[in-house]
mmCIF file of C-alpha atoms in Angstrom:
data_model
loop_
_atom_site.group_PDB
_atom_site.id
_atom_site.type_symbol
_atom_site.label_atom_id
_atom_site.label_comp_id
_atom_site.label_asym_id
_atom_site.label_seq_id
_atom_site.Cartn_x
_atom_site.Cartn_y
_atom_site.Cartn_z
ATOM 1 C CA GLN A 124 158.109 283.816 71.810
ATOM 2 C CA SER A 125 154.563 283.203 73.178
ATOM 3 C CA ILE A 126 152.696 285.859 75.126
ATOM 4 C CA LEU A 127 151.706 283.090 77.602
ATOM 5 C CA THR A 128 154.975 281.962 79.247
ATOM 6 C CA GLN A 129 155.463 278.456 80.457
ATOM 7 C CA PRO A 130 158.705 276.740 81.502
ATOM 8 C CA PRO A 131 159.947 274.711 78.498
ATOM 9 C CA SER A 132 160.556 271.504 80.426
ATOM 10 C CA LEU A 133 160.120 269.870 83.860
ATOM 11 C CA SER A 134 160.954 266.414 85.266
ATOM 12 C CA ALA A 135 159.832 264.570 88.271
ATOM 13 C CA ASP A 136 159.710 261.052 89.663
ATOM 14 C CA PRO A 137 156.749 258.754 89.576
ATOM 15 C CA GLY A 138 154.382 259.389 92.542
ATOM 16 C CA GLN A 139 155.585 262.972 92.931
ATOM 17 C CA LYS A 140 153.717 266.139 92.385
ATOM 18 C CA VAL A 141 154.557 268.664 89.704
ATOM 19 C CA THR A 142 153.184 272.183 89.048
ATOM 20 C CA ILE A 143 153.310 273.906 85.655
ATOM 21 C CA SER A 144 152.994 277.712 85.568
ATOM 22 C CA CYS A 145 151.495 279.847 82.868
ATOM 23 C CA SER A 146 152.105 283.587 83.101
ATOM 24 C CA GLY A 147 150.193 286.241 81.039
ATOM 25 C CA ARG A 148 148.645 289.613 81.194
ATOM 26 C CA ARG A 149 145.449 291.245 82.356
ATOM 27 C CA SER A 150 144.062 291.229 78.784
ATOM 28 C CA ASN A 151 144.310 287.427 78.633
ATOM 29 C CA ILE A 152 144.580 285.363 81.856
ATOM 30 C CA GLY A 153 143.546 288.268 84.006
ATOM 31 C CA ASN A 154 140.094 288.533 82.285
ATOM 32 C CA ASN A 155 139.364 285.296 80.654
ATOM 33 C CA TYR A 156 139.083 281.539 81.481
ATOM 34 C CA VAL A 157 142.210 279.420 81.249
ATOM 35 C CA ALA A 158 142.236 275.967 79.838
ATOM 36 C CA TRP A 159 144.951 273.285 79.968
ATOM 37 C CA TYR A 160 145.772 270.697 77.239
ATOM 38 C CA GLN A 161 147.779 267.569 77.370
ATOM 39 C CA GLN A 162 149.474 266.407 74.156
ATOM 40 C CA LEU A 163 150.981 262.968 74.021
ATOM 41 C CA PRO A 164 153.624 262.478 71.299
ATOM 42 C CA GLY A 165 152.054 262.293 67.862
ATOM 43 C CA ILE A 166 148.483 262.843 69.104
ATOM 44 C CA ALA A 167 146.236 265.854 69.080
ATOM 45 C CA PRO A 168 145.900 267.973 72.195
ATOM 46 C CA LYS A 169 143.415 266.888 74.822
ATOM 47 C CA LEU A 170 141.554 269.138 77.178
ATOM 48 C CA VAL A 171 142.296 268.310 80.826
ATOM 49 C CA ILE A 172 141.196 271.550 82.542
ATOM 50 C CA TYR A 173 138.552 274.064 81.425
ATOM 51 C CA GLU A 174 137.214 277.296 82.887
ATOM 52 C CA ASP A 175 140.349 277.808 85.091
ATOM 53 C CA ASP A 176 139.812 274.776 87.306
ATOM 54 C CA LYS A 177 137.198 272.285 86.075
ATOM 55 C CA ARG A 178 138.029 268.780 84.967
ATOM 56 C CA PRO A 179 136.183 267.198 81.933
ATOM 57 C CA SER A 180 134.723 263.769 82.683
ATOM 58 C CA GLY A 181 137.299 261.096 82.439
ATOM 59 C CA VAL A 182 140.211 263.211 83.609
ATOM 60 C CA PRO A 183 141.607 261.866 86.886
ATOM 61 C CA ASP A 184 141.326 264.064 89.963
ATOM 62 C CA ARG A 185 145.159 263.959 90.083
ATOM 63 C CA PHE A 186 144.879 266.943 87.754
ATOM 64 C CA SER A 187 143.948 270.256 89.246
ATOM 65 C CA ALA A 188 144.473 273.833 88.431
ATOM 66 C CA SER A 189 144.113 277.350 89.834
ATOM 67 C CA LYS A 190 144.487 280.935 88.769
ATOM 68 C CA SER A 191 145.542 284.102 90.406
ATOM 69 C CA ASP A 192 145.617 287.478 88.790
ATOM 70 C CA THR A 193 147.561 287.051 85.566
ATOM 71 C CA SER A 194 149.068 283.553 86.224
ATOM 72 C CA ALA A 195 147.574 280.095 86.075
ATOM 73 C CA THR A 196 148.929 276.860 87.451
ATOM 74 C CA LEU A 197 148.273 273.084 86.567
ATOM 75 C CA ALA A 198 149.150 270.622 89.244
ATOM 76 C CA ILE A 199 149.445 266.847 88.757
ATOM 77 C CA THR A 200 149.858 264.673 91.800
ATOM 78 C CA GLY A 201 150.818 260.957 92.049
ATOM 79 C CA LEU A 202 152.679 261.234 88.734
ATOM 80 C CA GLN A 203 152.494 258.287 86.383
ATOM 81 C CA THR A 204 154.694 257.437 83.367
ATOM 82 C CA GLY A 205 151.548 257.884 81.254
ATOM 83 C CA ASP A 206 151.518 261.590 82.244
ATOM 84 C CA GLU A 207 154.627 262.163 80.323
ATOM 85 C CA ALA A 208 153.493 264.619 77.626
ATOM 86 C CA GLU A 209 153.597 268.276 76.674
ATOM 87 C CA TYR A 210 151.172 270.570 78.463
ATOM 88 C CA PHE A 211 149.825 273.901 77.066
ATOM 89 C CA CYS A 212 147.789 276.609 78.642
ATOM 90 C CA GLY A 213 145.287 278.492 76.490
ATOM 91 C CA THR A 214 143.027 281.501 76.852
ATOM 92 C CA TRP A 215 141.446 284.312 74.880
ATOM 93 C CA ASP A 216 143.120 287.729 74.695
ATOM 94 C CA THR A 217 140.540 290.543 74.869
ATOM 95 C CA THR A 218 142.902 293.142 73.350
ATOM 96 C CA LEU A 219 144.272 291.094 70.523
ATOM 97 C CA GLU A 220 140.940 289.394 69.999
ATOM 98 C CA THR A 221 142.688 286.070 69.364
ATOM 99 C CA GLU A 222 143.049 282.756 71.110
ATOM 100 C CA LEU A 223 146.523 282.286 72.680
ATOM 101 C CA PHE A 224 148.428 279.206 73.664
ATOM 102 C CA GLY A 225 151.439 278.968 75.890
ATOM 103 C CA GLY A 226 154.803 277.673 74.477
ATOM 104 C CA GLY A 227 154.185 274.241 76.094
ATOM 105 C CA THR A 228 155.939 272.483 78.935
ATOM 106 C CA LYS A 229 157.510 269.062 78.189
ATOM 107 C CA LEU A 230 156.962 266.861 81.345
ATOM 108 C CA THR A 231 159.313 264.011 81.759
ATOM 109 C CA VAL A 232 158.433 261.401 84.359
ATOM 110 C CA LEU A 233 161.776 259.786 85.248
ATOM 111 C CA GLN B 256 130.230 262.817 71.613
ATOM 112 C CA VAL B 257 131.522 265.164 68.784
ATOM 113 C CA HIS B 258 133.679 263.651 66.224
ATOM 114 C CA LEU B 259 135.661 265.770 63.784
ATOM 115 C CA GLN B 260 137.140 264.400 60.532
ATOM 116 C CA GLN B 261 139.474 266.526 58.362
ATOM 117 C CA SER B 262 140.255 266.176 54.740
ATOM 118 C CA GLY B 263 142.455 267.962 52.271
ATOM 119 C CA PRO B 264 145.839 267.732 50.501
ATOM 120 C CA GLY B 265 149.021 267.184 52.323
ATOM 121 C CA LEU B 266 151.129 269.027 49.888
ATOM 122 C CA VAL B 267 150.569 272.657 48.624
ATOM 123 C CA LYS B 268 152.823 274.669 46.385
ATOM 124 C CA PRO B 269 154.041 278.084 47.492
ATOM 125 C CA SER B 270 151.788 281.036 46.444
ATOM 126 C CA GLN B 271 148.859 278.667 46.124
ATOM 127 C CA THR B 272 145.837 278.177 48.481
ATOM 128 C CA LEU B 273 145.707 275.628 51.271
ATOM 129 C CA SER B 274 142.215 274.222 51.497
ATOM 130 C CA LEU B 275 141.003 271.949 54.304
ATOM 131 C CA THR B 276 137.562 270.697 55.376
ATOM 132 C CA CYS B 277 136.380 269.431 58.673
ATOM 133 C CA ALA B 278 133.340 267.200 58.750
ATOM 134 C CA ILE B 279 131.266 267.246 62.081
ATOM 135 C CA SER B 280 129.356 264.279 63.533
ATOM 136 C CA GLY B 281 127.563 264.273 66.888
ATOM 137 C CA ASP B 282 126.707 268.041 66.771
ATOM 138 C CA SER B 283 125.607 270.734 64.342
ATOM 139 C CA VAL B 284 127.808 273.367 62.651
ATOM 140 C CA SER B 285 124.755 275.720 63.303
ATOM 141 C CA ARG B 286 124.649 275.176 67.046
ATOM 142 C CA ASN B 287 123.949 278.344 69.036
ATOM 143 C CA SER B 288 126.891 277.966 71.502
ATOM 144 C CA GLY B 289 130.669 277.543 71.068
ATOM 145 C CA ALA B 290 132.628 277.789 67.819
ATOM 146 C CA TRP B 291 134.351 275.801 65.146
ATOM 147 C CA ASN B 292 138.141 276.434 64.948
ATOM 148 C CA TRP B 293 141.276 275.889 62.988
ATOM 149 C CA VAL B 294 144.592 275.543 64.866
ATOM 150 C CA ARG B 295 148.017 274.653 63.529
ATOM 151 C CA GLN B 296 151.183 273.496 65.164
ATOM 152 C CA SER B 297 154.840 273.757 64.013
ATOM 153 C CA PRO B 298 158.262 273.571 65.804
ATOM 154 C CA SER B 299 158.786 277.241 64.968
ATOM 155 C CA ARG B 300 155.348 278.644 65.869
ATOM 156 C CA GLY B 301 154.097 276.231 68.538
ATOM 157 C CA LEU B 302 150.367 275.954 68.772
ATOM 158 C CA GLU B 303 148.736 278.859 66.799
ATOM 159 C CA TRP B 304 145.028 279.557 66.559
ATOM 160 C CA LEU B 305 144.044 280.660 63.026
ATOM 161 C CA GLY B 306 140.371 281.480 63.178
ATOM 162 C CA ARG B 307 136.875 280.323 63.897
ATOM 163 C CA THR B 308 133.244 280.490 62.798
ATOM 164 C CA PHE B 309 130.124 280.385 64.887
ATOM 165 C CA PHE B 310 126.422 281.012 64.763
ATOM 166 C CA LYS B 311 124.659 283.391 67.175
ATOM 167 C CA SER B 312 121.608 284.532 65.334
ATOM 168 C CA LYS B 313 123.888 285.098 62.367
ATOM 169 C CA TRP B 314 127.181 283.686 61.224
ATOM 170 C CA TYR B 315 130.445 285.235 62.603
ATOM 171 C CA ARG B 316 133.986 284.665 61.436
ATOM 172 C CA GLU B 317 137.024 285.692 63.582
ATOM 173 C CA TYR B 318 140.608 285.486 62.516
ATOM 174 C CA ALA B 319 144.111 285.704 64.148
ATOM 175 C CA LEU B 320 145.939 288.990 63.156
ATOM 176 C CA SER B 321 148.902 287.005 61.828
ATOM 177 C CA VAL B 322 146.790 285.617 58.926
ATOM 178 C CA LYS B 323 143.813 287.911 58.784
ATOM 179 C CA ASP B 324 144.587 289.140 55.325
ATOM 180 C CA ARG B 325 144.674 285.669 53.693
ATOM 181 C CA ILE B 326 142.356 283.368 55.616
ATOM 182 C CA THR B 327 138.729 282.341 55.138
ATOM 183 C CA VAL B 328 136.818 280.084 57.526
ATOM 184 C CA ASP B 329 133.378 279.142 56.194
ATOM 185 C CA PRO B 330 130.534 276.930 57.538
ATOM 186 C CA ASP B 331 128.696 274.560 55.226
ATOM 187 C CA THR B 332 125.335 273.782 56.646
ATOM 188 C CA SER B 333 124.175 271.512 53.951
ATOM 189 C CA ARG B 334 127.115 269.160 54.713
ATOM 190 C CA ASN B 335 127.534 269.897 58.434
ATOM 191 C CA GLN B 336 131.128 270.911 58.026
ATOM 192 C CA PHE B 337 133.354 273.893 57.950
ATOM 193 C CA SER B 338 136.356 274.791 55.938
ATOM 194 C CA LEU B 339 139.702 276.596 55.935
ATOM 195 C CA GLN B 340 141.250 278.483 53.024
ATOM 196 C CA LEU B 341 144.711 279.922 53.517
ATOM 197 C CA HIS B 342 145.871 281.962 50.567
ATOM 198 C CA SER B 343 149.397 282.746 49.208
ATOM 199 C CA VAL B 344 151.094 280.162 51.332
ATOM 200 C CA THR B 345 154.804 279.994 51.920
ATOM 201 C CA PRO B 346 157.025 277.308 53.367
ATOM 202 C CA ASP B 347 156.493 278.973 56.808
ATOM 203 C CA ASP B 348 152.896 277.743 56.639
ATOM 204 C CA THR B 349 154.118 274.133 56.783
ATOM 205 C CA ALA B 350 152.408 272.675 59.926
ATOM 206 C CA VAL B 351 150.080 270.098 61.413
ATOM 207 C CA TYR B 352 146.609 271.620 60.874
ATOM 208 C CA TYR B 353 143.829 270.776 63.398
ATOM 209 C CA CYS B 354 140.173 271.486 63.378
ATOM 210 C CA ALA B 355 138.639 271.797 66.883
ATOM 211 C CA ALA B 356 135.413 272.592 68.548
ATOM 212 C CA SER B 357 135.320 275.123 71.417
ATOM 213 C CA ASN B 358 132.617 275.381 74.059
ATOM 214 C CA GLU B 359 130.802 278.411 75.358
ATOM 215 C CA GLY B 360 133.704 279.061 77.737
ATOM 216 C CA GLY B 361 136.152 279.071 74.750
ATOM 217 C CA ASP B 362 137.861 275.810 75.703
ATOM 218 C CA PHE B 363 138.791 273.517 72.865
ATOM 219 C CA ASP B 364 137.015 270.263 73.915
ATOM 220 C CA TYR B 365 137.145 268.242 70.707
ATOM 221 C CA TRP B 366 140.009 267.982 68.211
ATOM 222 C CA ASP B 367 140.585 265.951 65.063
ATOM 223 C CA LYS B 368 143.730 264.009 64.733
ATOM 224 C CA GLY B 369 145.432 266.639 62.601
ATOM 225 C CA THR B 370 146.934 266.764 59.071
ATOM 226 C CA LEU B 371 150.396 267.588 58.186
ATOM 227 C CA VAL B 372 150.378 270.083 55.337
ATOM 228 C CA ASN B 373 153.709 270.700 53.604
ATOM 229 C CA VAL B 374 154.215 273.843 51.561
ATOM 230 C CA SER B 375 156.866 272.975 49.022
ATOM 231 C CA SER B 376 157.478 273.201 45.295
#
């Protein structure tokens, strides 16, 4: 069981908005930047959000994120079939001195 | 644009050492910011960070507690690459192994395509 907790799966219709949560502790999310990664089937993870809420160049503005206390949230609006993927949150844990990843959320776009 | 290219065997026998190398293009292993990481992924463990090396006036190596006693991550400045050695492997170490670059904020912004390493006799 991952220290960073994500819902295992979510589904939504094309065009809708979905939010993916990532719950942690003060030693990780509470004190360090959170990143979000998109992993399409059979492909390496891709960074879609860094430093809590910033988008790398090339990532559509349909992707946004926020953080509050010990939780982080990724939001995707105007869902497209190409957004169907697994999404992971990631952050450093200051107590464990290790990088942590969430268990992943499999997003299905119906 | 950073490009990472991993090499190494896809099959390792139990109790032996898993060795992988990650060649870097578009950046330097000796850069003064960010780090060079190894991450693995399996159905049972999910995404698991293994360790990293980085240069900040001197070389540092940091490892996950789960593998700390049997892992080495080393830079190779002459070849602009870094390596992973995981000793005394068991079938539980079977996974897709990725090398990845992380930026100053700790975000993994470049990944290689990954290599499936099977630990089996």
